[in-house]
Amino acid sequence: MKIFKFGGASVKDAEGVKNVAQVLLETGTTNKVVVISAMGKTTNALEKVIYNYFENAEELTAAIQGVKTYHHEILEQLFTDKTHSIFQKVNHFFEELETFLNRNKSPNYDFVYDQVISFGELISTTIVSEYLSSLNIKNTWLDARNLVKTDATYRDAKVDWAATEAQIQQQIEPQQLYITQGFIASDANNFTTTLGREGSDHTAGIFAYCLKAIDVTIWKDVEGVLNADPRVFENTQLLEEISYEEAIELAFYGASVIHPKTLQPLQKREIPLLVKSFFNPKNKGTIVGKGKIITPYVPCFIVKKNLVLLSLSALDFSFFVEENISEIFALFHKYQIKVDLIQNSAISFSVCVDNKFNNVDKLITHLKAKFKVKYHKNVSLYTVRHFTKEAIDLLEKDKTILLKQLTRQTVQLVTKE
């Protein structure tokens, strides 16, 4: 089996869906599991639905209608027969969504988030599956929630590998073409869970591991893994080959092409990961696997924006010791704060953190009870792997450097631009 993953950009409109079909026709329509994300910016649109559900009920109906309209416009361009069952199937999903919001009694934001956000993937895969069928491309639609089983950590669920492997091996047969969802799963009580933002790549890795796949291909709107985000940096280069270890390093520092959780299961079974362009499916792209660290050997630039830099010191200017650091990390865990950079001295401790769950203000209030706290919000963290002096000079130009850290192969800069 081969695993294909198509992200939201690849199915953002009717032409994108047609292109997915063309890629499958060019690469073969058997022995594949195709993992697909929500269409375009649907996840963002559903996050707006969730926000309105909790904070602005007057706008809720309009937010849902916006998601409906977007998908129906795509449907009308793909299916000329307006009596086609796909219209009814998509409407049914929206009826399910509205029923859940009307009946839900849980005040748990993360729980509600997962139940609502999953409709993006369910709808997109249903549309793609039905479109392929209309082209006489035989395929089976699978609900990933029946296959990928997790704990009940909503919005960032951990995979139950034994249960997941059993379900996937039981329900997937060789020679067939399957269409399923990325990002979504379910817990032991069959409530929907999600694997974290950009978790569709992780889903592809899960299926590959459980099926002992030949390889995984992530289809993007770029030629492969680049040494920097072309939206931020000029003159980017294609990386032809990356080792698992280097790819994990890049993912850890925030490279957006490959999800941090994707690579570990692939590495365990030495399953190659290919990153290719859905515009040019015949091009080689990037291969991630065993081999050279990186080819060509060039600096790799990563930037993460909208982070928070915290600088802590003891109120009595005493040394910052293991006990202090242990207590701080316990609070990070409590408030679901992800740490991106650590630097400490005798009397101070600085961290650059991701405020994904919007708990940093609560954390700061808690920390102020015991520590002197300084903080900068909306900072950027630049990371350069395999840096050169020229690369550092380029980054530091016209920026205010709040913190700088160098190791043998990596430099990191926290900046206020």
CSV table of C-alpha atoms in Angstrom, one decimal:
chain,number,residue,atom,x,y,z
A,1,MET,CA,0.0,0.0,0.0
A,2,LYS,CA,1.0,3.6,-0.6
A,3,ILE,CA,-0.3,6.5,1.5
A,4,PHE,CA,-1.2,9.8,-0.1
A,5,LYS,CA,-2.0,13.0,1.8
A,6,PHE,CA,-3.6,16.0,0.3
A,7,GLY,CA,-3.8,19.2,2.4
A,8,GLY,CA,-6.5,21.9,2.4
A,9,ALA,CA,-4.7,23.9,-0.4
A,10,SER,CA,-5.0,21.0,-2.8
A,11,VAL,CA,-8.8,20.8,-2.5
A,12,LYS,CA,-9.6,24.5,-1.9
A,13,ASP,CA,-11.8,24.6,-5.0
A,14,ALA,CA,-13.4,22.5,-7.8
A,15,GLU,CA,-10.2,22.7,-9.9
A,16,GLY,CA,-8.2,21.4,-6.9
A,17,VAL,CA,-10.6,18.4,-6.5
A,18,LYS,CA,-10.3,17.7,-10.3
A,19,ASN,CA,-6.5,17.8,-9.9
A,20,VAL,CA,-6.5,15.3,-7.1
A,21,ALA,CA,-8.3,12.9,-9.4
A,22,GLN,CA,-5.8,13.6,-12.1
A,23,VAL,CA,-2.9,12.9,-9.7
A,24,LEU,CA,-4.5,9.5,-8.9
A,25,LEU,CA,-5.0,8.7,-12.5
A,26,GLU,CA,-1.4,9.4,-13.2
A,27,THR,CA,0.0,7.5,-10.2
A,28,GLY,CA,-2.5,4.6,-10.0
A,29,THR,CA,-5.9,4.1,-8.4
A,30,THR,CA,-5.3,1.0,-6.5
A,31,ASN,CA,-3.3,0.0,-3.4
A,32,LYS,CA,-3.7,3.4,-1.9
A,33,VAL,CA,-5.1,5.1,1.2
A,34,VAL,CA,-5.7,8.8,0.4
A,35,VAL,CA,-5.8,11.1,3.5
A,36,ILE,CA,-7.5,14.5,2.9
A,37,SER,CA,-7.8,17.6,4.9
A,38,ALA,CA,-10.6,20.1,5.1
A,39,MET,CA,-11.1,22.2,2.0
A,40,GLY,CA,-9.1,25.5,1.8
A,41,LYS,CA,-9.6,27.6,5.0
A,42,THR,CA,-12.6,25.6,6.3
A,43,THR,CA,-10.9,24.8,9.6
A,44,ASN,CA,-10.5,28.5,10.2
A,45,ALA,CA,-14.1,29.1,9.2
A,46,LEU,CA,-15.3,26.4,11.6
A,47,GLU,CA,-13.1,27.9,14.4
A,48,LYS,CA,-15.2,31.1,13.8
A,49,VAL,CA,-18.3,29.0,14.2
A,50,ILE,CA,-17.0,27.7,17.5
A,51,TYR,CA,-16.1,31.2,18.7
A,52,ASN,CA,-19.5,32.5,17.9
A,53,TYR,CA,-21.1,29.5,19.6
A,54,PHE,CA,-19.4,30.5,22.9
A,55,GLU,CA,-19.0,34.2,22.5
A,56,ASN,CA,-21.3,35.8,19.9
A,57,ALA,CA,-24.5,33.7,19.4
A,58,GLU,CA,-26.0,36.4,17.1
A,59,GLU,CA,-23.4,35.6,14.4
A,60,LEU,CA,-23.5,31.8,14.7
A,61,THR,CA,-26.0,31.2,11.9
A,62,ALA,CA,-24.2,33.5,9.5
A,63,ALA,CA,-20.9,31.7,10.2
A,64,ILE,CA,-22.4,28.3,9.5
A,65,GLN,CA,-24.0,29.6,6.4
A,66,GLY,CA,-20.7,30.9,5.1
A,67,VAL,CA,-19.2,27.4,5.4
A,68,LYS,CA,-22.3,25.9,3.7
A,69,THR,CA,-22.1,28.4,0.8
A,70,TYR,CA,-18.4,27.7,0.2
A,71,HIS,CA,-18.9,24.0,-0.1
A,72,HIS,CA,-22.1,24.2,-2.2
A,73,GLU,CA,-20.3,26.4,-4.7
A,74,ILE,CA,-17.7,23.7,-5.1
A,75,LEU,CA,-20.4,21.1,-5.4
A,76,GLU,CA,-22.2,22.9,-8.1
A,77,GLN,CA,-19.0,23.1,-10.2
A,78,LEU,CA,-18.2,19.4,-9.8
A,79,PHE,CA,-21.7,17.9,-10.2
A,80,THR,CA,-23.9,19.1,-13.0
A,81,ASP,CA,-26.7,16.8,-11.9
A,82,LYS,CA,-28.3,18.7,-9.0
A,83,THR,CA,-30.2,15.5,-7.9
A,84,HIS,CA,-26.9,13.8,-7.2
A,85,SER,CA,-26.9,12.2,-3.8
A,86,ILE,CA,-23.8,14.2,-2.8
A,87,PHE,CA,-25.9,17.3,-2.2
A,88,GLN,CA,-28.1,15.4,0.3
A,89,LYS,CA,-25.0,13.9,2.0
A,90,VAL,CA,-23.3,17.3,2.5
A,91,ASN,CA,-26.6,18.8,3.8
A,92,HIS,CA,-26.9,16.0,6.2
A,93,PHE,CA,-23.5,16.8,7.7
A,94,PHE,CA,-24.6,20.4,8.2
A,95,GLU,CA,-27.8,19.2,9.9
A,96,GLU,CA,-25.6,17.0,12.2
A,97,LEU,CA,-23.5,20.0,13.0
A,98,GLU,CA,-26.5,22.2,13.9
A,99,THR,CA,-28.1,19.4,15.9
A,100,PHE,CA,-24.9,19.1,18.0
A,101,LEU,CA,-24.7,22.8,18.7
A,102,ASN,CA,-28.4,22.9,19.7
A,103,ARG,CA,-28.2,19.9,22.0
A,104,ASN,CA,-24.7,20.2,23.4
A,105,LYS,CA,-24.5,20.8,27.2
A,106,SER,CA,-20.8,20.6,27.7
A,107,PRO,CA,-19.0,23.9,28.5
A,108,ASN,CA,-15.7,22.3,27.6
A,109,TYR,CA,-14.3,24.4,24.8
A,110,ASP,CA,-11.8,21.8,23.6
A,111,PHE,CA,-14.4,19.1,23.6
A,112,VAL,CA,-16.8,21.2,21.5
A,113,TYR,CA,-14.0,22.3,19.2
A,114,ASP,CA,-13.2,18.7,18.2
A,115,GLN,CA,-16.8,17.7,17.7
A,116,VAL,CA,-17.4,20.8,15.4
A,117,ILE,CA,-14.0,21.0,13.6
A,118,SER,CA,-14.2,17.5,12.3
A,119,PHE,CA,-17.0,18.3,9.9
A,120,GLY,CA,-14.5,20.0,7.6
A,121,GLU,CA,-12.7,16.7,6.9
A,122,LEU,CA,-15.8,14.7,6.8
A,123,ILE,CA,-17.4,16.9,4.1
A,124,SER,CA,-14.2,17.3,2.0
A,125,THR,CA,-13.5,13.6,1.8
A,126,THR,CA,-17.2,12.8,1.0
A,127,ILE,CA,-17.0,15.3,-1.9
A,128,VAL,CA,-13.8,13.9,-3.2
A,129,SER,CA,-14.9,10.3,-2.9
A,130,GLU,CA,-18.2,11.0,-4.8
A,131,TYR,CA,-16.4,13.0,-7.5
A,132,LEU,CA,-14.0,10.1,-8.0
A,133,SER,CA,-16.9,7.7,-8.3
A,134,SER,CA,-18.5,10.0,-10.9
A,135,LEU,CA,-15.3,9.4,-13.0
A,136,ASN,CA,-15.7,5.7,-12.5
A,137,ILE,CA,-12.7,5.6,-10.1
A,138,LYS,CA,-13.7,2.9,-7.7
A,139,ASN,CA,-13.1,3.9,-4.1
A,140,THR,CA,-14.2,3.3,-0.5
A,141,TRP,CA,-14.9,6.2,1.9
A,142,LEU,CA,-13.8,5.5,5.4
A,143,ASP,CA,-14.6,7.4,8.6
A,144,ALA,CA,-11.1,7.8,10.2
A,145,ARG,CA,-12.8,8.1,13.6
A,146,ASN,CA,-13.6,4.3,13.4
A,147,LEU,CA,-9.9,3.6,12.7
A,148,VAL,CA,-7.7,6.0,14.6
A,149,LYS,CA,-8.3,5.6,18.3
A,150,THR,CA,-6.9,8.0,20.9
A,151,ASP,CA,-7.1,9.1,24.5
A,152,ALA,CA,-9.5,11.9,25.4
A,153,THR,CA,-7.1,14.8,25.3
A,154,TYR,CA,-9.3,17.0,23.0
A,155,ARG,CA,-7.4,19.1,20.4
A,156,ASP,CA,-4.1,17.3,21.0
A,157,ALA,CA,-5.0,13.6,21.4
A,158,LYS,CA,-2.5,10.8,21.8
A,159,VAL,CA,-2.8,7.7,19.6
A,160,ASP,CA,-3.7,4.3,21.1
A,161,TRP,CA,-1.4,2.4,18.7
A,162,ALA,CA,-2.6,-1.1,19.6
A,163,ALA,CA,-6.3,-0.3,19.1
A,164,THR,CA,-5.6,1.8,15.9
A,165,GLU,CA,-3.4,-0.9,14.3
A,166,ALA,CA,-6.1,-3.5,14.9
A,167,GLN,CA,-8.8,-1.4,13.4
A,168,ILE,CA,-6.8,-0.3,10.3
A,169,GLN,CA,-5.6,-3.8,9.5
A,170,GLN,CA,-9.1,-5.2,10.0
A,171,GLN,CA,-10.9,-2.7,7.7
A,172,ILE,CA,-8.3,-2.0,4.9
A,173,GLU,CA,-7.6,-4.6,2.2
A,174,PRO,CA,-4.8,-4.5,-0.4
A,175,GLN,CA,-5.5,-3.6,-4.1
A,176,GLN,CA,-8.3,-1.1,-3.1
A,177,LEU,CA,-8.5,2.7,-3.1
A,178,TYR,CA,-9.6,4.3,0.2
A,179,ILE,CA,-10.5,7.9,0.9
A,180,THR,CA,-10.3,9.0,4.5
A,181,GLN,CA,-9.8,12.0,6.7
A,182,GLY,CA,-6.7,13.5,8.2
A,183,PHE,CA,-6.6,15.1,11.6
A,184,ILE,CA,-9.6,13.5,13.2
A,185,ALA,CA,-9.9,10.4,15.4
A,186,SER,CA,-12.1,9.2,18.4
A,187,ASP,CA,-11.6,8.2,22.0
A,188,ALA,CA,-12.8,5.1,23.8
A,189,ASN,CA,-16.3,6.6,24.1
A,190,ASN,CA,-16.4,7.3,20.4
A,191,PHE,CA,-16.4,11.1,20.9
A,192,THR,CA,-14.4,12.8,18.2
A,193,THR,CA,-10.8,13.9,19.0
A,194,THR,CA,-8.2,15.7,16.9
A,195,LEU,CA,-4.5,15.2,16.6
A,196,GLY,CA,-3.5,18.9,16.7
A,197,ARG,CA,-3.4,21.5,14.0
A,198,GLU,CA,-1.7,20.2,10.8
A,199,GLY,CA,-2.4,16.7,12.1
A,200,SER,CA,-3.3,15.3,8.7
A,201,ASP,CA,0.3,14.5,8.1
A,202,HIS,CA,0.3,12.6,11.3
A,203,THR,CA,-2.7,10.6,10.2
A,204,ALA,CA,-0.8,9.6,7.0
A,205,GLY,CA,2.1,8.4,9.2
A,206,ILE,CA,-0.3,6.4,11.3
A,207,PHE,CA,-1.8,4.6,8.4
A,208,ALA,CA,1.6,3.9,6.9
A,209,TYR,CA,2.9,2.4,10.1
A,210,CYS,CA,-0.1,0.2,10.6
A,211,LEU,CA,-0.2,-1.0,7.0
A,212,LYS,CA,3.6,-1.3,6.7
A,213,ALA,CA,3.3,0.9,3.6
A,214,ILE,CA,5.9,1.2,0.8
A,215,ASP,CA,6.0,5.0,1.2
A,216,VAL,CA,4.0,8.1,2.2
A,217,THR,CA,3.6,11.1,-0.2
A,218,ILE,CA,2.5,14.5,1.1
A,219,TRP,CA,1.2,16.5,-1.9
A,220,LYS,CA,1.8,20.3,-1.5
A,221,ASP,CA,1.6,23.4,-3.6
A,222,VAL,CA,5.4,23.6,-3.5
A,223,GLU,CA,8.0,21.4,-5.2
A,224,GLY,CA,9.0,19.7,-2.0
A,225,VAL,CA,10.7,20.7,1.3
A,226,LEU,CA,12.3,24.0,0.8
A,227,ASN,CA,15.1,25.4,3.0
A,228,ALA,CA,12.8,28.3,4.0
A,229,ASP,CA,9.2,29.4,3.7
A,230,PRO,CA,9.0,31.3,0.3
A,231,ARG,CA,6.3,33.5,1.8
A,232,VAL,CA,8.8,34.9,4.3
A,233,PHE,CA,12.3,34.4,2.7
A,234,GLU,CA,13.6,35.1,-0.8
A,235,ASN,CA,15.7,32.8,-3.0
A,236,THR,CA,14.6,29.5,-1.4
A,237,GLN,CA,16.1,26.2,-2.4
A,238,LEU,CA,14.6,22.7,-2.8
A,239,LEU,CA,16.0,20.1,-0.5
A,240,GLU,CA,16.3,16.9,-2.5
A,241,GLU,CA,17.1,14.6,0.4
A,242,ILE,CA,16.7,14.8,4.2
A,243,SER,CA,17.5,12.2,6.8
A,244,TYR,CA,14.7,11.3,9.3
A,245,GLU,CA,16.8,12.8,12.1
A,246,GLU,CA,17.2,16.1,10.3
A,247,ALA,CA,13.6,16.3,9.3
A,248,ILE,CA,12.6,15.7,12.9
A,249,GLU,CA,14.9,18.5,14.0
A,250,LEU,CA,13.4,20.8,11.4
A,251,ALA,CA,9.9,19.8,12.4
A,252,PHE,CA,10.7,20.4,16.1
A,253,TYR,CA,11.8,23.9,15.4
A,254,GLY,CA,8.6,24.6,13.5
A,255,ALA,CA,9.1,23.8,9.8
A,256,SER,CA,5.5,23.8,8.5
A,257,VAL,CA,6.0,21.3,5.7
A,258,ILE,CA,6.2,18.2,7.9
A,259,HIS,CA,4.2,17.7,11.1
A,260,PRO,CA,6.4,17.0,14.2
A,261,LYS,CA,4.5,13.7,15.0
A,262,THR,CA,4.6,12.3,11.5
A,263,LEU,CA,8.1,11.1,11.3
A,264,GLN,CA,8.6,8.9,14.3
A,265,PRO,CA,6.3,6.0,13.2
A,266,LEU,CA,7.8,6.2,9.7
A,267,GLN,CA,11.3,6.0,11.0
A,268,LYS,CA,10.5,2.9,13.1
A,269,ARG,CA,9.7,1.0,10.0
A,270,GLU,CA,12.0,2.9,7.6
A,271,ILE,CA,9.1,4.0,5.4
A,272,PRO,CA,10.3,6.8,3.1
A,273,LEU,CA,8.3,10.1,3.1
A,274,LEU,CA,8.0,11.9,-0.2
A,275,VAL,CA,7.0,15.6,-0.4
A,276,LYS,CA,5.9,16.5,-3.9
A,277,SER,CA,4.0,19.1,-5.9
A,278,PHE,CA,0.4,18.3,-6.9
A,279,PHE,CA,1.0,20.6,-9.8
A,280,ASN,CA,3.9,18.5,-11.1
A,281,PRO,CA,3.3,14.9,-9.9
A,282,LYS,CA,6.1,13.5,-12.1
A,283,ASN,CA,8.8,15.7,-10.5
A,284,LYS,CA,11.0,14.0,-7.9
A,285,GLY,CA,10.3,16.4,-5.0
A,286,THR,CA,12.0,15.7,-1.6
A,287,ILE,CA,12.7,12.3,-0.1
A,288,VAL,CA,12.9,11.9,3.7
A,289,GLY,CA,14.5,8.7,4.8
A,290,LYS,CA,17.8,7.0,5.7
A,291,GLY,CA,20.8,8.7,4.2
A,292,LYS,CA,22.7,11.9,4.1
A,293,ILE,CA,21.8,14.6,6.6
A,294,ILE,CA,20.7,17.0,4.0
A,295,THR,CA,21.2,17.5,0.2
A,296,PRO,CA,22.2,20.2,-0.8
A,297,TYR,CA,23.9,21.2,2.4
A,298,VAL,CA,22.6,24.8,2.9
A,299,PRO,CA,21.2,26.8,5.8
A,300,CYS,CA,17.6,26.1,6.6
A,301,PHE,CA,15.5,29.0,7.9
A,302,ILE,CA,12.4,28.6,10.1
A,303,VAL,CA,10.3,31.3,11.7
A,304,LYS,CA,7.5,31.1,14.3
A,305,LYS,CA,5.5,34.3,14.9
A,306,ASN,CA,3.1,35.4,17.7
A,307,LEU,CA,5.1,33.8,20.5
A,308,VAL,CA,5.7,35.1,24.0
A,309,LEU,CA,9.1,35.6,25.6
A,310,LEU,CA,9.1,35.1,29.4
A,311,SER,CA,12.0,36.1,31.6
A,312,LEU,CA,11.9,35.0,35.3
A,313,SER,CA,14.1,35.6,38.3
A,314,ALA,CA,13.7,34.9,42.0
A,315,LEU,CA,12.2,37.7,44.0
A,316,ASP,CA,15.2,37.6,46.4
A,317,PHE,CA,17.8,37.3,43.7
A,318,SER,CA,18.8,33.8,44.8
A,319,PHE,CA,20.1,31.3,42.4
A,320,PHE,CA,17.8,29.7,39.8
A,321,VAL,CA,18.0,26.0,40.7
A,322,GLU,CA,16.5,22.7,39.6
A,323,GLU,CA,13.6,23.1,42.1
A,324,ASN,CA,12.5,26.4,40.5
A,325,ILE,CA,12.7,25.1,37.0
A,326,SER,CA,10.8,21.9,37.9
A,327,GLU,CA,8.0,24.0,39.4
A,328,ILE,CA,7.9,26.3,36.3
A,329,PHE,CA,7.6,23.3,33.9
A,330,ALA,CA,4.8,21.8,36.1
A,331,LEU,CA,2.9,25.1,35.4
A,332,PHE,CA,3.7,24.9,31.7
A,333,HIS,CA,2.1,21.5,31.7
A,334,LYS,CA,-0.9,22.7,33.7
A,335,TYR,CA,-1.6,25.6,31.3
A,336,GLN,CA,-0.8,23.6,28.1
A,337,ILE,CA,2.1,25.9,27.2
A,338,LYS,CA,4.6,24.6,24.6
A,339,VAL,CA,8.2,25.7,25.1
A,340,ASP,CA,10.1,26.6,22.0
A,341,LEU,CA,13.4,27.9,23.5
A,342,ILE,CA,15.1,27.8,26.9
A,343,GLN,CA,18.0,29.9,28.2
A,344,ASN,CA,19.0,30.2,31.8
A,345,SER,CA,21.7,31.9,33.9
A,346,ALA,CA,22.6,31.9,37.6
A,347,ILE,CA,19.7,34.1,38.6
A,348,SER,CA,17.3,34.1,35.6
A,349,PHE,CA,15.4,31.8,33.4
A,350,SER,CA,14.1,32.8,29.9
A,351,VAL,CA,11.7,30.8,27.7
A,352,CYS,CA,10.0,31.5,24.4
A,353,VAL,CA,6.5,29.9,24.4
A,354,ASP,CA,3.6,29.2,22.1
A,355,ASN,CA,0.3,30.4,23.4
A,356,LYS,CA,-1.8,28.0,21.3
A,357,PHE,CA,-4.4,27.5,24.1
A,358,ASN,CA,-4.5,31.2,25.1
A,359,ASN,CA,-3.5,30.4,28.7
A,360,VAL,CA,-0.3,32.5,28.9
A,361,ASP,CA,-2.0,35.4,30.9
A,362,LYS,CA,-3.2,32.9,33.5
A,363,LEU,CA,0.4,31.4,33.6
A,364,ILE,CA,1.9,34.9,34.1
A,365,THR,CA,-0.5,35.7,37.0
A,366,HIS,CA,0.5,32.4,38.6
A,367,LEU,CA,4.2,32.9,38.1
A,368,LYS,CA,4.1,36.5,39.6
A,369,ALA,CA,3.2,35.0,43.0
A,370,LYS,CA,6.7,33.5,43.3
A,371,PHE,CA,8.9,35.1,40.7
A,372,LYS,CA,9.8,38.4,39.1
A,373,VAL,CA,8.3,38.2,35.6
A,374,LYS,CA,9.1,40.2,32.5
A,375,TYR,CA,7.4,39.3,29.2
A,376,HIS,CA,7.2,40.4,25.6
A,377,LYS,CA,4.2,39.3,23.5
A,378,ASN,CA,4.0,38.9,19.7
A,379,VAL,CA,7.7,38.1,19.3
A,380,SER,CA,9.2,36.0,16.5
A,381,LEU,CA,11.5,33.1,16.9
A,382,TYR,CA,13.9,32.6,14.0
A,383,THR,CA,15.9,29.3,13.8
A,384,VAL,CA,18.7,28.5,11.3
A,385,ARG,CA,20.0,25.0,11.0
A,386,HIS,CA,23.5,24.7,9.5
A,387,PHE,CA,23.9,28.4,9.9
A,388,THR,CA,26.6,30.6,8.3
A,389,LYS,CA,27.8,34.0,9.3
A,390,GLU,CA,26.0,35.4,6.3
A,391,ALA,CA,22.7,33.7,7.3
A,392,ILE,CA,22.9,35.2,10.8
A,393,ASP,CA,23.7,38.7,9.5
A,394,LEU,CA,20.8,38.5,7.1
A,395,LEU,CA,18.4,37.7,10.0
A,396,GLU,CA,19.7,40.3,12.4
A,397,LYS,CA,19.4,43.1,9.9
A,398,ASP,CA,16.7,45.7,10.9
A,399,LYS,CA,15.5,43.6,13.9
A,400,THR,CA,15.6,44.1,17.6
A,401,ILE,CA,17.2,41.0,19.1
A,402,LEU,CA,15.7,40.1,22.5
A,403,LEU,CA,17.5,36.8,22.9
A,404,LYS,CA,20.2,34.9,21.0
A,405,GLN,CA,21.3,31.3,21.4
A,406,LEU,CA,23.9,29.3,19.4
A,407,THR,CA,24.7,25.6,19.4
A,408,ARG,CA,27.0,23.7,17.1
A,409,GLN,CA,24.5,23.5,14.2
A,410,THR,CA,21.7,25.8,15.2
A,411,VAL,CA,21.2,29.5,15.9
A,412,GLN,CA,18.0,30.9,17.4
A,413,LEU,CA,17.0,34.5,17.6
A,414,VAL,CA,14.0,36.0,19.4
A,415,THR,CA,13.1,39.3,17.8
A,416,LYS,CA,10.7,42.2,18.2
A,417,GLU,CA,10.2,43.5,14.7
